[in-house]
């Protein structure tokens, strides 16, 4: 078998690690079967150096070196990274660090040369996902509270640059584009947010095109498209080349900013006007606090990221033209709960993995 015909794939099943080689016939065959001490939770593989790092449920990160013929893997080091499950990890060849996040609410970075712990930083919630910029040594950590923390990592120490707050549910996936310096985040609130880190203006774009939690992201710079996948098998392809508008911040008020009727907590105005208080809503286009009667209309507004119909006040609804409702995303069905996704843009291929979705609703008795 010629070396040029070798293609490596790696999967983990429970406590087992399996490597698959692509043979000359085009089929994949298992080449290495290796058992580890604890269930595998994540991995990072560096093709040029043939080094693979495996995160485990017991909090350890294990490093192996794959042989040149891809028929053997040798244990190199075990890093005591966390006290609980490793949720994500990245190997940086430039700094010779392995960086990881865990369910012990921390990020750690360790030297692959000495095997020692260089630093650790703790959060208030489980650290669920990680991205790293090798040029600036900035790490992005998403957590279960819905926040994203930007840190500058150094030898023995780190500094918190900022905390990004925008999601209303736990952040499940991050994707960093180092060229545009855009950070994309997907969360259990069914939304995707694009954070313009390089613009330094605090610009964020909200993208709502899923009915379930977002679990996989990939940005394609050549076509200026973002691909996002969710737990219900939904695959959304976003057009990021078009000019988009930022969604407004929601305003707060004690009464409807349209009809001035009091909301239910505004006891004084309710008493003075002898009326019952109303429930507060918000217009997704202008952000004003409004009552249900003044926001009876629903509409899509793709330029602001709303591919599904959302609540709008009557005034904003009347300003939207039919061409404003033209979708800026396409929707596809993945047929299963998509937990992970990767792409080969040069060939236009995408691979997804996850769990099957079963309909467990009871049968109808007609």
mmCIF file of C-alpha atoms in Angstrom:
data_model
loop_
_atom_site.group_PDB
_atom_site.id
_atom_site.type_symbol
_atom_site.label_atom_id
_atom_site.label_comp_id
_atom_site.label_asym_id
_atom_site.label_seq_id
_atom_site.Cartn_x
_atom_site.Cartn_y
_atom_site.Cartn_z
ATOM 1 C CA UNK A 1 0.000 0.000 0.000
ATOM 2 C CA UNK A 2 1.497 3.317 -1.062
ATOM 3 C CA UNK A 3 1.822 6.036 1.539
ATOM 4 C CA UNK A 4 -0.155 8.461 -0.612
ATOM 5 C CA UNK A 5 -3.136 6.171 -0.400
ATOM 6 C CA UNK A 6 -3.255 6.259 3.395
ATOM 7 C CA UNK A 7 -6.012 8.272 5.011
ATOM 8 C CA UNK A 8 -6.569 8.154 8.758
ATOM 9 C CA UNK A 9 -9.850 8.310 10.601
ATOM 10 C CA UNK A 10 -10.246 8.007 14.354
ATOM 11 C CA UNK A 11 -13.304 7.259 16.454
ATOM 12 C CA UNK A 12 -13.788 6.549 20.138
ATOM 13 C CA UNK A 13 -16.298 4.102 21.564
ATOM 14 C CA UNK A 14 -16.572 3.975 25.377
ATOM 15 C CA UNK A 15 -13.057 3.177 26.647
ATOM 16 C CA UNK A 16 -11.823 2.108 23.211
ATOM 17 C CA UNK A 17 -9.971 4.017 20.532
ATOM 18 C CA UNK A 18 -10.193 2.737 16.950
ATOM 19 C CA UNK A 19 -8.148 4.017 13.982
ATOM 20 C CA UNK A 20 -9.302 3.354 10.447
ATOM 21 C CA UNK A 21 -7.066 3.387 7.365
ATOM 22 C CA UNK A 22 -8.313 4.011 3.843
ATOM 23 C CA UNK A 23 -6.995 1.178 1.663
ATOM 24 C CA UNK A 24 -6.278 1.275 -2.076
ATOM 25 C CA UNK A 25 -9.753 -0.144 -2.644
ATOM 26 C CA UNK A 26 -11.277 2.992 -1.161
ATOM 27 C CA UNK A 27 -12.660 1.146 1.870
ATOM 28 C CA UNK A 28 -11.795 1.911 5.472
ATOM 29 C CA UNK A 29 -10.462 -0.901 7.664
ATOM 30 C CA UNK A 30 -9.595 -0.810 11.375
ATOM 31 C CA UNK A 31 -5.829 -0.425 11.783
ATOM 32 C CA UNK A 32 -5.379 0.190 15.528
ATOM 33 C CA UNK A 33 -7.582 -0.900 18.419
ATOM 34 C CA UNK A 34 -6.543 0.536 21.766
ATOM 35 C CA UNK A 35 -8.223 0.448 25.176
ATOM 36 C CA UNK A 36 -7.841 3.262 27.719
ATOM 37 C CA UNK A 37 -8.633 3.442 31.422
ATOM 38 C CA UNK A 38 -11.690 5.693 31.267
ATOM 39 C CA UNK A 39 -14.371 6.524 28.656
ATOM 40 C CA UNK A 40 -13.180 8.947 25.986
ATOM 41 C CA UNK A 41 -14.958 12.297 25.842
ATOM 42 C CA UNK A 42 -13.045 14.307 23.209
ATOM 43 C CA UNK A 43 -9.883 14.289 21.139
ATOM 44 C CA UNK A 44 -7.431 16.419 19.176
ATOM 45 C CA UNK A 45 -5.276 14.942 16.383
ATOM 46 C CA UNK A 46 -2.288 16.696 14.788
ATOM 47 C CA UNK A 47 -1.662 15.105 11.407
ATOM 48 C CA UNK A 48 1.856 16.419 10.690
ATOM 49 C CA UNK A 49 3.335 15.174 13.976
ATOM 50 C CA UNK A 50 0.952 12.147 14.244
ATOM 51 C CA UNK A 51 0.194 13.102 17.851
ATOM 52 C CA UNK A 52 -3.225 12.435 19.309
ATOM 53 C CA UNK A 53 -4.605 13.727 22.601
ATOM 54 C CA UNK A 54 -7.594 12.012 24.200
ATOM 55 C CA UNK A 55 -9.759 13.619 26.879
ATOM 56 C CA UNK A 56 -11.396 11.215 29.318
ATOM 57 C CA UNK A 57 -14.307 11.127 31.761
ATOM 58 C CA UNK A 58 -11.893 10.844 34.710
ATOM 59 C CA UNK A 59 -10.394 14.253 33.870
ATOM 60 C CA UNK A 60 -7.120 13.020 32.365
ATOM 61 C CA UNK A 61 -5.715 13.870 28.938
ATOM 62 C CA UNK A 62 -3.646 11.080 27.381
ATOM 63 C CA UNK A 63 -1.117 11.681 24.592
ATOM 64 C CA UNK A 64 -0.175 9.005 22.042
ATOM 65 C CA UNK A 65 2.192 8.960 19.070
ATOM 66 C CA UNK A 66 1.011 7.127 15.955
ATOM 67 C CA UNK A 67 3.668 5.102 14.127
ATOM 68 C CA UNK A 68 4.667 6.037 10.575
ATOM 69 C CA UNK A 69 2.828 3.029 9.112
ATOM 70 C CA UNK A 70 -0.277 3.878 11.201
ATOM 71 C CA UNK A 71 -0.353 0.379 12.690
ATOM 72 C CA UNK A 72 0.689 1.205 16.255
ATOM 73 C CA UNK A 73 0.186 3.918 18.853
ATOM 74 C CA UNK A 74 2.616 4.510 21.698
ATOM 75 C CA UNK A 75 1.741 6.159 24.980
ATOM 76 C CA UNK A 76 3.676 9.407 25.529
ATOM 77 C CA UNK A 77 2.211 11.192 28.567
ATOM 78 C CA UNK A 78 -0.818 11.355 30.789
ATOM 79 C CA UNK A 79 -1.762 14.856 31.890
ATOM 80 C CA UNK A 80 -3.774 15.335 35.138
ATOM 81 C CA UNK A 81 -5.802 18.085 33.529
ATOM 82 C CA UNK A 82 -9.112 18.079 35.436
ATOM 83 C CA UNK A 83 -11.032 16.617 38.354
ATOM 84 C CA UNK A 84 -14.007 15.742 36.168
ATOM 85 C CA UNK A 85 -14.882 14.995 32.559
ATOM 86 C CA UNK A 86 -12.806 16.721 29.871
ATOM 87 C CA UNK A 87 -15.279 18.563 27.632
ATOM 88 C CA UNK A 88 -12.942 19.869 24.910
ATOM 89 C CA UNK A 89 -9.232 20.082 24.121
ATOM 90 C CA UNK A 90 -6.830 21.606 21.607
ATOM 91 C CA UNK A 91 -3.157 20.920 20.904
ATOM 92 C CA UNK A 92 -1.036 23.908 19.855
ATOM 93 C CA UNK A 93 2.200 22.893 18.116
ATOM 94 C CA UNK A 94 3.478 26.477 18.132
ATOM 95 C CA UNK A 95 3.405 26.854 21.910
ATOM 96 C CA UNK A 96 3.731 23.115 22.681
ATOM 97 C CA UNK A 97 0.642 23.319 24.875
ATOM 98 C CA UNK A 98 -2.359 21.092 25.300
ATOM 99 C CA UNK A 99 -5.310 23.236 26.370
ATOM 100 C CA UNK A 100 -8.480 21.704 27.784
ATOM 101 C CA UNK A 101 -11.776 22.529 29.460
ATOM 102 C CA UNK A 102 -13.707 20.342 31.873
ATOM 103 C CA UNK A 103 -16.815 19.784 33.920
ATOM 104 C CA UNK A 104 -14.822 20.846 36.971
ATOM 105 C CA UNK A 105 -15.532 24.414 35.776
ATOM 106 C CA UNK A 106 -11.998 25.138 34.627
ATOM 107 C CA UNK A 107 -9.600 25.571 31.724
ATOM 108 C CA UNK A 108 -6.069 24.227 32.049
ATOM 109 C CA UNK A 109 -3.017 24.460 29.817
ATOM 110 C CA UNK A 110 -0.066 22.085 30.113
ATOM 111 C CA UNK A 111 3.369 21.827 28.569
ATOM 112 C CA UNK A 112 3.728 18.868 26.230
ATOM 113 C CA UNK A 113 7.501 19.070 26.670
ATOM 114 C CA UNK A 114 7.641 18.719 30.468
ATOM 115 C CA UNK A 115 4.145 17.336 31.074
ATOM 116 C CA UNK A 116 3.635 19.887 33.843
ATOM 117 C CA UNK A 117 0.617 22.081 34.484
ATOM 118 C CA UNK A 118 1.289 25.659 33.385
ATOM 119 C CA UNK A 119 -1.916 27.273 34.542
ATOM 120 C CA UNK A 120 -5.558 26.871 35.410
ATOM 121 C CA UNK A 121 -8.511 29.254 35.520
ATOM 122 C CA UNK A 122 -11.901 28.538 37.085
ATOM 123 C CA UNK A 123 -15.394 29.608 36.021
ATOM 124 C CA UNK A 124 -18.757 29.719 37.726
ATOM 125 C CA UNK A 125 -20.236 26.995 35.504
ATOM 126 C CA UNK A 126 -19.183 23.913 33.582
ATOM 127 C CA UNK A 127 -16.773 24.799 30.791
ATOM 128 C CA UNK A 128 -18.352 23.134 27.776
ATOM 129 C CA UNK A 129 -16.396 24.161 24.652
ATOM 130 C CA UNK A 130 -13.119 25.748 23.612
ATOM 131 C CA UNK A 131 -11.429 27.580 20.761
ATOM 132 C CA UNK A 132 -7.865 28.919 20.620
ATOM 133 C CA UNK A 133 -6.031 31.503 18.521
ATOM 134 C CA UNK A 134 -2.449 30.315 18.181
ATOM 135 C CA UNK A 135 -1.066 33.679 17.007
ATOM 136 C CA UNK A 136 -2.282 35.721 19.976
ATOM 137 C CA UNK A 137 -2.626 32.888 22.541
ATOM 138 C CA UNK A 138 -6.216 33.894 23.214
ATOM 139 C CA UNK A 139 -8.634 31.197 24.393
ATOM 140 C CA UNK A 140 -12.422 31.323 24.081
ATOM 141 C CA UNK A 141 -14.380 29.244 26.605
ATOM 142 C CA UNK A 142 -18.139 28.688 26.463
ATOM 143 C CA UNK A 143 -19.935 27.539 29.598
ATOM 144 C CA UNK A 144 -23.275 26.199 30.780
ATOM 145 C CA UNK A 145 -24.420 29.594 32.069
ATOM 146 C CA UNK A 146 -24.491 30.947 28.511
ATOM 147 C CA UNK A 147 -21.346 33.069 28.807
ATOM 148 C CA UNK A 148 -18.169 33.050 26.720
ATOM 149 C CA UNK A 149 -14.938 34.084 28.420
ATOM 150 C CA UNK A 150 -12.009 35.458 26.419
ATOM 151 C CA UNK A 151 -8.641 34.837 28.111
ATOM 152 C CA UNK A 152 -5.027 35.642 27.254
ATOM 153 C CA UNK A 153 -2.914 32.623 28.201
ATOM 154 C CA UNK A 154 0.720 32.989 29.244
ATOM 155 C CA UNK A 155 3.287 30.837 30.969
ATOM 156 C CA UNK A 156 2.071 30.244 34.536
ATOM 157 C CA UNK A 157 -0.715 32.846 34.346
ATOM 158 C CA UNK A 158 -3.648 34.208 32.370
ATOM 159 C CA UNK A 159 -5.748 37.346 32.194
ATOM 160 C CA UNK A 160 -9.457 37.675 31.510
ATOM 161 C CA UNK A 161 -9.969 40.054 28.586
ATOM 162 C CA UNK A 162 -13.763 40.146 28.512
ATOM 163 C CA UNK A 163 -16.912 38.107 29.011
ATOM 164 C CA UNK A 164 -19.377 37.833 26.125
ATOM 165 C CA UNK A 165 -23.026 37.655 27.182
ATOM 166 C CA UNK A 166 -25.786 37.071 24.652
ATOM 167 C CA UNK A 167 -27.130 33.541 24.940
ATOM 168 C CA UNK A 168 -30.030 32.561 27.172
ATOM 169 C CA UNK A 169 -28.939 28.917 27.348
ATOM 170 C CA UNK A 170 -25.750 26.906 27.751
ATOM 171 C CA UNK A 171 -23.122 27.384 25.039
ATOM 172 C CA UNK A 172 -22.537 24.038 23.336
ATOM 173 C CA UNK A 173 -20.169 24.842 20.473
ATOM 174 C CA UNK A 174 -17.702 27.533 19.378
ATOM 175 C CA UNK A 175 -15.968 28.141 16.052
ATOM 176 C CA UNK A 176 -13.166 30.681 15.556
ATOM 177 C CA UNK A 177 -12.188 32.142 12.181
ATOM 178 C CA UNK A 178 -8.696 33.638 12.624
ATOM 179 C CA UNK A 179 -8.741 35.526 9.311
ATOM 180 C CA UNK A 180 -11.924 37.548 9.756
ATOM 181 C CA UNK A 181 -11.458 37.301 13.542
ATOM 182 C CA UNK A 182 -15.051 36.237 13.979
ATOM 183 C CA UNK A 183 -16.218 33.963 16.769
ATOM 184 C CA UNK A 184 -19.376 31.916 16.249
ATOM 185 C CA UNK A 185 -21.273 30.375 19.153
ATOM 186 C CA UNK A 186 -24.217 27.980 19.265
ATOM 187 C CA UNK A 187 -26.332 27.314 22.334
ATOM 188 C CA UNK A 188 -29.282 25.485 23.830
ATOM 189 C CA UNK A 189 -31.451 28.591 23.236
ATOM 190 C CA UNK A 190 -31.569 27.448 19.567
ATOM 191 C CA UNK A 191 -29.561 30.466 18.404
ATOM 192 C CA UNK A 192 -26.207 31.247 16.819
ATOM 193 C CA UNK A 193 -24.314 34.464 17.534
ATOM 194 C CA UNK A 194 -21.482 35.928 15.473
ATOM 195 C CA UNK A 195 -19.105 38.002 17.602
ATOM 196 C CA UNK A 196 -16.933 40.431 15.622
ATOM 197 C CA UNK A 197 -13.830 40.198 17.826
ATOM 198 C CA UNK A 198 -11.510 41.853 15.304
ATOM 199 C CA UNK A 199 -13.796 44.825 14.713
ATOM 200 C CA UNK A 200 -13.376 45.973 18.344
ATOM 201 C CA UNK A 201 -16.798 47.647 18.163
ATOM 202 C CA UNK A 202 -18.747 45.048 20.131
ATOM 203 C CA UNK A 203 -20.709 44.117 16.987
ATOM 204 C CA UNK A 204 -22.814 40.973 17.296
ATOM 205 C CA UNK A 205 -25.188 39.287 14.874
ATOM 206 C CA UNK A 206 -27.983 37.065 16.154
ATOM 207 C CA UNK A 207 -28.989 34.170 13.887
ATOM 208 C CA UNK A 208 -32.165 32.250 14.665
ATOM 209 C CA UNK A 209 -32.857 29.364 12.320
ATOM 210 C CA UNK A 210 -33.145 26.267 14.512
ATOM 211 C CA UNK A 211 -35.876 24.629 16.580
ATOM 212 C CA UNK A 212 -33.450 22.778 18.878
ATOM 213 C CA UNK A 213 -30.083 23.370 20.556
ATOM 214 C CA UNK A 214 -27.184 24.119 18.208
ATOM 215 C CA UNK A 215 -24.381 21.558 18.562
ATOM 216 C CA UNK A 216 -22.054 22.007 15.551
ATOM 217 C CA UNK A 217 -20.683 24.997 13.608
ATOM 218 C CA UNK A 218 -18.330 25.559 10.678
ATOM 219 C CA UNK A 219 -17.551 28.766 8.775
ATOM 220 C CA UNK A 220 -16.515 28.514 5.108
ATOM 221 C CA UNK A 221 -14.396 31.580 4.220
ATOM 222 C CA UNK A 222 -14.257 30.922 0.458
ATOM 223 C CA UNK A 223 -18.021 30.989 0.046
ATOM 224 C CA UNK A 224 -18.723 33.251 3.070
ATOM 225 C CA UNK A 225 -21.180 30.739 4.468
ATOM 226 C CA UNK A 226 -21.828 29.495 7.984
ATOM 227 C CA UNK A 227 -23.129 25.952 8.519
ATOM 228 C CA UNK A 228 -24.904 25.172 11.790
ATOM 229 C CA UNK A 229 -26.406 21.864 12.959
ATOM 230 C CA UNK A 230 -28.867 21.153 15.759
ATOM 231 C CA UNK A 231 -30.094 18.319 17.947
ATOM 232 C CA UNK A 232 -33.205 17.698 15.846
ATOM 233 C CA UNK A 233 -31.096 17.069 12.723
ATOM 234 C CA UNK A 234 -31.583 20.534 11.287
ATOM 235 C CA UNK A 235 -28.783 21.880 9.063
ATOM 236 C CA UNK A 236 -28.847 25.604 8.272
ATOM 237 C CA UNK A 237 -26.535 27.273 5.749
ATOM 238 C CA UNK A 238 -26.281 31.018 6.387
ATOM 239 C CA UNK A 239 -25.279 33.616 3.810
ATOM 240 C CA UNK A 240 -22.668 35.691 5.671
ATOM 241 C CA UNK A 241 -21.675 37.756 2.627
ATOM 242 C CA UNK A 242 -24.782 39.929 2.756
ATOM 243 C CA UNK A 243 -24.990 43.037 4.914
ATOM 244 C CA UNK A 244 -26.876 42.264 8.118
ATOM 245 C CA UNK A 245 -28.362 44.371 10.891
ATOM 246 C CA UNK A 246 -27.744 43.891 14.583
ATOM 247 C CA UNK A 247 -30.738 42.904 16.678
ATOM 248 C CA UNK A 248 -31.603 45.695 19.140
ATOM 249 C CA UNK A 249 -31.158 45.514 22.883
ATOM 250 C CA UNK A 250 -34.457 44.942 24.646
ATOM 251 C CA UNK A 251 -35.715 48.040 26.396
ATOM 252 C CA UNK A 252 -37.312 47.986 29.840
ATOM 253 C CA UNK A 253 -40.352 49.973 30.861
ATOM 254 C CA UNK A 254 -43.086 49.918 33.498
ATOM 255 C CA UNK A 255 -45.740 50.468 30.839
ATOM 256 C CA UNK A 256 -46.281 49.690 27.169
ATOM 257 C CA UNK A 257 -44.169 52.025 25.041
ATOM 258 C CA UNK A 258 -46.959 52.170 22.464
ATOM 259 C CA UNK A 259 -50.307 52.477 24.297
ATOM 260 C CA UNK A 260 -48.833 53.369 27.730
ATOM 261 C CA UNK A 261 -50.941 50.775 29.539
ATOM 262 C CA UNK A 262 -49.208 49.560 32.758
ATOM 263 C CA UNK A 263 -47.492 46.211 33.037
ATOM 264 C CA UNK A 264 -48.612 43.926 35.847
ATOM 265 C CA UNK A 265 -45.846 44.949 38.283
ATOM 266 C CA UNK A 266 -46.660 48.675 37.945
ATOM 267 C CA UNK A 267 -48.969 48.780 40.966
ATOM 268 C CA UNK A 268 -49.148 52.573 41.202
ATOM 269 C CA UNK A 269 -50.293 53.160 37.626
ATOM 270 C CA UNK A 270 -52.698 50.220 37.857
ATOM 271 C CA UNK A 271 -54.240 51.782 40.978
ATOM 272 C CA UNK A 272 -54.379 55.299 39.529
ATOM 273 C CA UNK A 273 -55.928 54.176 36.243
ATOM 274 C CA UNK A 274 -58.134 51.466 37.802
ATOM 275 C CA UNK A 275 -56.922 48.930 35.189
ATOM 276 C CA UNK A 276 -55.368 45.495 35.310
ATOM 277 C CA UNK A 277 -51.686 45.212 34.462
ATOM 278 C CA UNK A 278 -50.580 43.646 31.195
ATOM 279 C CA UNK A 279 -47.813 41.201 30.373
ATOM 280 C CA UNK A 280 -44.627 42.661 28.890
ATOM 281 C CA UNK A 281 -43.352 41.582 25.462
ATOM 282 C CA UNK A 282 -40.660 42.944 23.167
ATOM 283 C CA UNK A 283 -40.589 43.817 19.487
ATOM 284 C CA UNK A 284 -37.717 41.943 17.873
ATOM 285 C CA UNK A 285 -37.126 44.708 15.320
ATOM 286 C CA UNK A 286 -37.048 47.854 17.492
ATOM 287 C CA UNK A 287 -36.590 46.307 20.953
ATOM 288 C CA UNK A 288 -39.353 48.329 22.612
ATOM 289 C CA UNK A 289 -41.306 46.967 25.573
ATOM 290 C CA UNK A 290 -44.879 46.455 24.411
ATOM 291 C CA UNK A 291 -48.080 44.704 25.381
ATOM 292 C CA UNK A 292 -49.676 41.808 23.538
ATOM 293 C CA UNK A 293 -52.347 43.975 21.888
ATOM 294 C CA UNK A 294 -49.721 46.276 20.372
ATOM 295 C CA UNK A 295 -47.635 43.339 19.095
ATOM 296 C CA UNK A 296 -50.196 41.050 17.510
ATOM 297 C CA UNK A 297 -48.231 40.591 14.258
ATOM 298 C CA UNK A 298 -45.528 38.056 13.408
ATOM 299 C CA UNK A 299 -42.988 38.173 10.599
ATOM 300 C CA UNK A 300 -39.637 36.877 9.464
ATOM 301 C CA UNK A 301 -36.849 39.434 9.116
ATOM 302 C CA UNK A 302 -33.772 37.625 7.723
ATOM 303 C CA UNK A 303 -31.532 40.695 7.508
ATOM 304 C CA UNK A 304 -31.617 40.741 11.322
ATOM 305 C CA UNK A 305 -31.174 36.957 11.557
ATOM 306 C CA UNK A 306 -34.835 36.028 12.116
ATOM 307 C CA UNK A 307 -35.498 33.275 9.590
ATOM 308 C CA UNK A 308 -38.601 32.190 11.529
ATOM 309 C CA UNK A 309 -41.556 34.391 12.385
ATOM 310 C CA UNK A 310 -41.066 36.498 15.516
ATOM 311 C CA UNK A 311 -43.126 39.026 17.480
ATOM 312 C CA UNK A 312 -43.155 42.596 16.185
ATOM 313 C CA UNK A 313 -44.977 45.729 17.174
ATOM 314 C CA UNK A 314 -47.595 46.867 14.692
ATOM 315 C CA UNK A 315 -45.544 49.896 13.609
ATOM 316 C CA UNK A 316 -42.449 47.821 12.744
ATOM 317 C CA UNK A 317 -44.531 45.185 11.000
ATOM 318 C CA UNK A 318 -45.983 47.808 8.677
ATOM 319 C CA UNK A 319 -42.472 48.961 7.633
ATOM 320 C CA UNK A 320 -41.414 45.518 6.399
ATOM 321 C CA UNK A 321 -41.697 45.005 2.656
ATOM 322 C CA UNK A 322 -42.172 41.633 0.998
ATOM 323 C CA UNK A 323 -38.594 41.633 -0.326
ATOM 324 C CA UNK A 324 -37.388 42.111 3.272
ATOM 325 C CA UNK A 325 -38.730 38.629 4.006
ATOM 326 C CA UNK A 326 -36.515 36.932 1.396
ATOM 327 C CA UNK A 327 -34.590 34.158 3.241
ATOM 328 C CA UNK A 328 -30.846 34.563 3.715
ATOM 329 C CA UNK A 329 -30.382 30.935 4.760
ATOM 330 C CA UNK A 330 -31.254 27.505 3.400
ATOM 331 C CA UNK A 331 -32.525 24.619 5.494
ATOM 332 C CA UNK A 332 -31.723 20.925 5.237
ATOM 333 C CA UNK A 333 -32.535 17.747 7.154
ATOM 334 C CA UNK A 334 -29.766 15.614 8.628
ATOM 335 C CA UNK A 335 -32.064 12.729 9.653
ATOM 336 C CA UNK A 336 -30.423 12.361 13.083
ATOM 337 C CA UNK A 337 -29.362 14.253 16.191
ATOM 338 C CA UNK A 338 -26.173 15.951 14.945
ATOM 339 C CA UNK A 339 -23.598 16.059 17.720
ATOM 340 C CA UNK A 340 -20.515 16.707 15.585
ATOM 341 C CA UNK A 341 -19.842 17.872 12.048
ATOM 342 C CA UNK A 342 -16.846 18.420 9.776
ATOM 343 C CA UNK A 343 -16.473 19.531 6.185
ATOM 344 C CA UNK A 344 -14.187 19.233 3.165
ATOM 345 C CA UNK A 345 -14.960 22.496 1.308
ATOM 346 C CA UNK A 346 -12.709 21.616 -1.636
ATOM 347 C CA UNK A 347 -14.944 18.653 -2.494
ATOM 348 C CA UNK A 348 -18.172 20.070 -1.118
ATOM 349 C CA UNK A 349 -18.567 17.238 1.384
ATOM 350 C CA UNK A 350 -19.893 17.253 4.925
ATOM 351 C CA UNK A 351 -19.862 14.442 7.490
ATOM 352 C CA UNK A 352 -22.081 14.385 10.566
ATOM 353 C CA UNK A 353 -22.342 12.018 13.510
ATOM 354 C CA UNK A 354 -24.749 11.756 16.395
ATOM 355 C CA UNK A 355 -27.694 9.664 17.532
ATOM 356 C CA UNK A 356 -30.816 8.550 15.752
ATOM 357 C CA UNK A 357 -34.094 10.371 16.392
ATOM 358 C CA UNK A 358 -37.017 8.105 17.196
ATOM 359 C CA UNK A 359 -40.694 9.003 17.278
ATOM 360 C CA UNK A 360 -41.959 7.621 20.586
ATOM 361 C CA UNK A 361 -45.413 9.170 20.424
ATOM 362 C CA UNK A 362 -48.193 6.647 21.145
ATOM 363 C CA UNK A 363 -50.102 5.244 18.167
ATOM 364 C CA UNK A 364 -53.508 6.663 17.330
ATOM 365 C CA UNK A 365 -56.471 4.438 18.059
ATOM 366 C CA UNK A 366 -59.016 5.388 15.395
#
